mmCIF file of N, CA and C in Angstrom:
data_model
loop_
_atom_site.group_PDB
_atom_site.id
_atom_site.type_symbol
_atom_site.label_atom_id
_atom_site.label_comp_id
_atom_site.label_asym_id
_atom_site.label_seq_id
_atom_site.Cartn_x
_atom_site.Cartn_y
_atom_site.Cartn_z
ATOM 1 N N UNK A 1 -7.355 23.993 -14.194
ATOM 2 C CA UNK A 1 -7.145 24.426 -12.829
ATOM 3 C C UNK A 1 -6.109 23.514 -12.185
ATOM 4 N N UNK A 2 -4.970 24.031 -11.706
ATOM 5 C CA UNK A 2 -4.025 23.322 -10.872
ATOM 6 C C UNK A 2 -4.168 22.954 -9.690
ATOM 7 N N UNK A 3 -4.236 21.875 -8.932
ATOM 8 C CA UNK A 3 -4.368 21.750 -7.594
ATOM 9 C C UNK A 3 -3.169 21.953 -6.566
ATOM 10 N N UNK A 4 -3.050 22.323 -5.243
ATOM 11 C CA UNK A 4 -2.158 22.984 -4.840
ATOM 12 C C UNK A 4 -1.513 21.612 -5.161
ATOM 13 N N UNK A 5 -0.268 21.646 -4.493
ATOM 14 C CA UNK A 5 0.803 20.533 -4.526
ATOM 15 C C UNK A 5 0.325 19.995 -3.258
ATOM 16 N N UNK A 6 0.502 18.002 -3.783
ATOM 17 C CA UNK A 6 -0.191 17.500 -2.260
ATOM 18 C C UNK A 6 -1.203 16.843 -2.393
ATOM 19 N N UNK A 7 -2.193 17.893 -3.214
ATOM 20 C CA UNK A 7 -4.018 17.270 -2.874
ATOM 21 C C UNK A 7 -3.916 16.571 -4.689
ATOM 22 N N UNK A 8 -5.177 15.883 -4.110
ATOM 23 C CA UNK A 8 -4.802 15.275 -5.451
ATOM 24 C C UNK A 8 -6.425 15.211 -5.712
ATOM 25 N N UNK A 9 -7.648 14.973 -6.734
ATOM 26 C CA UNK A 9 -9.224 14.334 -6.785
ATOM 27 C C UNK A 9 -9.145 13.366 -8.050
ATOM 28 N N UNK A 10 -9.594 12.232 -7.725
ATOM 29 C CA UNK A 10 -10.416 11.495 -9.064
ATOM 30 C C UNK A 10 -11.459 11.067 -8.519
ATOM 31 N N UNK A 11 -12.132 10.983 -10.150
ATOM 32 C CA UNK A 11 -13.348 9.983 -10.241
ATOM 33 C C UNK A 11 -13.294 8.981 -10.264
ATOM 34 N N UNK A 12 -14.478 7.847 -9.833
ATOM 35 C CA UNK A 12 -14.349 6.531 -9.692
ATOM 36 C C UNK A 12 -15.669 6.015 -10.166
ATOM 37 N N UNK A 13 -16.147 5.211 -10.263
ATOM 38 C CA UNK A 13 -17.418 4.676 -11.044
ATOM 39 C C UNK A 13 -17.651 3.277 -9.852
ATOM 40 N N UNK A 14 -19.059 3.439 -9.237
ATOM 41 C CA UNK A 14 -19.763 2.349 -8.589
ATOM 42 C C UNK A 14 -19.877 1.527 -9.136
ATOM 43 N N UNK A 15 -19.506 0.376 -9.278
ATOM 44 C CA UNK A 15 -20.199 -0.925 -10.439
ATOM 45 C C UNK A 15 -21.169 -1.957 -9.615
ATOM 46 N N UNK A 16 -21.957 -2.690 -10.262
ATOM 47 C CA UNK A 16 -23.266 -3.194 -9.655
ATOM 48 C C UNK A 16 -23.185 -4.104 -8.728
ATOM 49 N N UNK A 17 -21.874 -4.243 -7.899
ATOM 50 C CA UNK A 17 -21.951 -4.540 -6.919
ATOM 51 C C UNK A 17 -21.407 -4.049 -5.761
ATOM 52 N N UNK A 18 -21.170 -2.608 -6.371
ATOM 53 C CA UNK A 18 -21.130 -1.541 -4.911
ATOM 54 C C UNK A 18 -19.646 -1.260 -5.198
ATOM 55 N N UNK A 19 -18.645 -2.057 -5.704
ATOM 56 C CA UNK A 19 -17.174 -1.750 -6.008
ATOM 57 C C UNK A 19 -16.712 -0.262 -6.569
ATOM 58 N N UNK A 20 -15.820 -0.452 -6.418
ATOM 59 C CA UNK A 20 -14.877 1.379 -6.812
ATOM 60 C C UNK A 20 -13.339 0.542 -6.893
ATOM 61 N N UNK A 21 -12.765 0.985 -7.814
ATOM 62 C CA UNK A 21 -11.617 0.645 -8.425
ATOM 63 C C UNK A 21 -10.742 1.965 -8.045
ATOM 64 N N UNK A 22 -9.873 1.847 -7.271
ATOM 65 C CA UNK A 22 -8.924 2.849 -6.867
ATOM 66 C C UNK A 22 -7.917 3.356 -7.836
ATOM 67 N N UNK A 23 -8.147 4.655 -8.795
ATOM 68 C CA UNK A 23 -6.673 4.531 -9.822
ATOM 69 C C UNK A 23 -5.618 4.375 -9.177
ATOM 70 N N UNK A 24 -4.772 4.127 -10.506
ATOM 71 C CA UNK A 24 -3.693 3.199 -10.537
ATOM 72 C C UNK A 24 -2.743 4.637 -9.853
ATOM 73 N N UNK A 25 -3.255 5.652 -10.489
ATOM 74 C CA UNK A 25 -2.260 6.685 -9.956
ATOM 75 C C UNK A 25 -2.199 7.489 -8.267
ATOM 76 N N UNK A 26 -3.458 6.895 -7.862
ATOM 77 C CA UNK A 26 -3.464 7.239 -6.388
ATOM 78 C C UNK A 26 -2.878 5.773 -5.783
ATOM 79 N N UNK A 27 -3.271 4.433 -5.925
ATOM 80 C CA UNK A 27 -2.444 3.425 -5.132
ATOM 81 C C UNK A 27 -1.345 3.963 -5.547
ATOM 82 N N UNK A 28 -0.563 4.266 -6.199
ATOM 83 C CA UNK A 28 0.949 4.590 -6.495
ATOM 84 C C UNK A 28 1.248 5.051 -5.236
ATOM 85 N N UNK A 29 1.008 6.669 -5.343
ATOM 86 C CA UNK A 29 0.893 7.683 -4.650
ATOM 87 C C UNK A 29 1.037 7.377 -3.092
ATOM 88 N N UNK A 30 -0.053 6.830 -2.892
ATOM 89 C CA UNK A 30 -0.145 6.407 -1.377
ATOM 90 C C UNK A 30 0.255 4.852 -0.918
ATOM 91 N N UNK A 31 0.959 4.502 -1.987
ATOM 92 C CA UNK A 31 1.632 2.956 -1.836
ATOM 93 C C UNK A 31 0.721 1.815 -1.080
ATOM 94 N N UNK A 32 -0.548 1.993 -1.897
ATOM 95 C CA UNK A 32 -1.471 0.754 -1.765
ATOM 96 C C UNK A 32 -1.243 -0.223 -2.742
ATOM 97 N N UNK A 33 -1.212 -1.458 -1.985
ATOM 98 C CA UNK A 33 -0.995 -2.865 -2.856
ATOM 99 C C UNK A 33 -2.354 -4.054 -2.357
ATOM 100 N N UNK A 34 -2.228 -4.522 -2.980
ATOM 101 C CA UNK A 34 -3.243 -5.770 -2.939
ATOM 102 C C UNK A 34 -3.510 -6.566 -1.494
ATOM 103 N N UNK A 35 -3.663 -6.489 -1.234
ATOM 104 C CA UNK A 35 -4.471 -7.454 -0.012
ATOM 105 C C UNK A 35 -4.180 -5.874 1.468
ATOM 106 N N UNK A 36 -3.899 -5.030 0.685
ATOM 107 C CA UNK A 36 -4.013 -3.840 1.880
ATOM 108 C C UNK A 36 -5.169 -3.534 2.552
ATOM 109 N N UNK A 37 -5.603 -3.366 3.704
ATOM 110 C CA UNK A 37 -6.421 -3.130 4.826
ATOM 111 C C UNK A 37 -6.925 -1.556 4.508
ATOM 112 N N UNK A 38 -7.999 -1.372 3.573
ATOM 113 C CA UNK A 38 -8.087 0.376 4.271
ATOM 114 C C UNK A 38 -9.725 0.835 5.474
ATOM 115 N N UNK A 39 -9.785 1.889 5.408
ATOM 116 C CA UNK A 39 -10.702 2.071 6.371
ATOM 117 C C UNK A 39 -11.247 3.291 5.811
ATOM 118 N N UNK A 40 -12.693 2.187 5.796
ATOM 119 C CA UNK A 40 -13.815 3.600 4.696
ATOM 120 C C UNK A 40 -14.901 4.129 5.868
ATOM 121 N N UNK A 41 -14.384 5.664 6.007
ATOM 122 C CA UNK A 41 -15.309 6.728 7.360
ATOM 123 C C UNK A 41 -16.346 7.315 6.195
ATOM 124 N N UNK A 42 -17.293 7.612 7.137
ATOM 125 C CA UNK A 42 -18.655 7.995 6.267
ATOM 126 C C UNK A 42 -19.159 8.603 7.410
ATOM 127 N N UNK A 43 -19.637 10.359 7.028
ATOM 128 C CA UNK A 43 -20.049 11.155 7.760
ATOM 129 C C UNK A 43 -21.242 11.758 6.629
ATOM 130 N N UNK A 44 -22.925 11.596 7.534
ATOM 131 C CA UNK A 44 -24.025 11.783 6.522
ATOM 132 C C UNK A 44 -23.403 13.293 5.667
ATOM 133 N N UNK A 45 -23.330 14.349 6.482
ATOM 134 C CA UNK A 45 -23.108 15.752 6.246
ATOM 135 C C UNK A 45 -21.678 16.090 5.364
ATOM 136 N N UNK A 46 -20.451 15.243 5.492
ATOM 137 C CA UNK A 46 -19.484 15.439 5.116
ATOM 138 C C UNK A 46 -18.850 14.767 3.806
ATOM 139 N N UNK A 47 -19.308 13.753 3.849
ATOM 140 C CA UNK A 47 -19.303 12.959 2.752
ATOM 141 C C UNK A 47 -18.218 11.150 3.428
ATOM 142 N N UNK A 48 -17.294 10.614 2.617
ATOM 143 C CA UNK A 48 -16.730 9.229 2.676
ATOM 144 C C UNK A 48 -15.175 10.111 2.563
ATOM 145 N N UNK A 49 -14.335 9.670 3.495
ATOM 146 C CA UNK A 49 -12.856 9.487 3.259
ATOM 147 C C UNK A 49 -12.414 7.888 3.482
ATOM 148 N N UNK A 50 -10.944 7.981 3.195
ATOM 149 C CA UNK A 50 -10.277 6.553 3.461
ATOM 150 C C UNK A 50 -9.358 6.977 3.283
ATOM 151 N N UNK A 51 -8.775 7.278 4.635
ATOM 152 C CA UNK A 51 -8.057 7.559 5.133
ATOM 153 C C UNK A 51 -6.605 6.258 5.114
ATOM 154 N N UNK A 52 -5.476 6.405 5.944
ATOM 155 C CA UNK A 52 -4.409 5.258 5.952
ATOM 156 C C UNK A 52 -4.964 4.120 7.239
ATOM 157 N N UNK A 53 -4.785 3.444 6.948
ATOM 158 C CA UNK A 53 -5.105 2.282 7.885
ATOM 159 C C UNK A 53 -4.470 2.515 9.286
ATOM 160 N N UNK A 54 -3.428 3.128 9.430
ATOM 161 C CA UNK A 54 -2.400 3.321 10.333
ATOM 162 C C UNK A 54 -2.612 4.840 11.650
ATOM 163 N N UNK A 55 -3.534 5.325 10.674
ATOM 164 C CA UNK A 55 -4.391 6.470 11.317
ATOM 165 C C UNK A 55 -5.648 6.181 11.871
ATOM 166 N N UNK A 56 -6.046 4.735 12.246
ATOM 167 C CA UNK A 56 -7.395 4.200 12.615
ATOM 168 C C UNK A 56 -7.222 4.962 13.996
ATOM 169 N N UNK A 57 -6.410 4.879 14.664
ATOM 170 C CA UNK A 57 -6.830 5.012 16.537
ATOM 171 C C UNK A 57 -6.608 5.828 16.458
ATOM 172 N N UNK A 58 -6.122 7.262 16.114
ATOM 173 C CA UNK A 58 -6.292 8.548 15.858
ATOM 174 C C UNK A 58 -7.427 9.193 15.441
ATOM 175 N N UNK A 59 -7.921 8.618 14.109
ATOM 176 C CA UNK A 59 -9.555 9.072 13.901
ATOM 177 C C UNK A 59 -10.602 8.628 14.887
ATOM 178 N N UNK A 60 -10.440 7.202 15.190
ATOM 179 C CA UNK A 60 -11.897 6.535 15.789
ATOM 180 C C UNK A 60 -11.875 7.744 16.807
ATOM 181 N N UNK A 61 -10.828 7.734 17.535
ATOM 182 C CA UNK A 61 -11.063 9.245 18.973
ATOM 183 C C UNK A 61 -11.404 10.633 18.512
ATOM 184 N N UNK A 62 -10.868 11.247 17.096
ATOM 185 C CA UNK A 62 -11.828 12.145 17.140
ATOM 186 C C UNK A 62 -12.996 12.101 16.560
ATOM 187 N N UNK A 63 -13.237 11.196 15.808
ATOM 188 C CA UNK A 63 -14.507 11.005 15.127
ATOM 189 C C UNK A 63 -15.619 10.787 16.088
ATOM 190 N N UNK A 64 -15.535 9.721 16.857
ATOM 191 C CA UNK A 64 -16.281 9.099 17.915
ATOM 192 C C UNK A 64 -16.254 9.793 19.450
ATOM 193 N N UNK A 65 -15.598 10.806 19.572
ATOM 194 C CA UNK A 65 -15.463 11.572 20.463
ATOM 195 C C UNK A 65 -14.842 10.849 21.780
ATOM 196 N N UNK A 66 -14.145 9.653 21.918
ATOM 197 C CA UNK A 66 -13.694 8.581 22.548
ATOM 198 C C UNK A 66 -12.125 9.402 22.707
ATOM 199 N N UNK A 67 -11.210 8.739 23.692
ATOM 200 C CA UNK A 67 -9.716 8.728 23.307
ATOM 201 C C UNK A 67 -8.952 7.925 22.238
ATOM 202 N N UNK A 68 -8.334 8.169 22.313
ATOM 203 C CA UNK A 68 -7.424 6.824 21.358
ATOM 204 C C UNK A 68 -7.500 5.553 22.204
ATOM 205 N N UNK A 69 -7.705 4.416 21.386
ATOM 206 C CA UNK A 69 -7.593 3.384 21.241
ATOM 207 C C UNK A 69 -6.070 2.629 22.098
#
């Protein structure tokens, strides 16, 4: 199955201390490097994104029903 152009899914594996190893082919992708800042949202019903760091005061307002930051 092809995914449209754009979206991308992998798997990741929890290890026993809660870690997730980001493939190598999504940091590419979204030009994550080492000591980068991200921001992990967690909605019970929706599931976990992580989103760009740079999109924080944009989400917190609609997530939190607040304005922007």
């Amino acid at each position: 199955m092809n995914a449209p152009e754009g979206k991308y899914a992998w798997t990741v594996t929890v290890g026993t201390k809660g870690q997730i190893v980001i493939p190598k082919e999504a940091r590419e992708i979204f030009g994550i490097k080492p000591g980068d800042s991200l921001i992990l949202l967690g909605d019970v019903e929706r599931g976990i994104a992580i989103p760009p760091v740079e999109s924080f005061d944009t989400l917190f307002g609609r997530i939190f029903g607040g304005e922007e930051r």
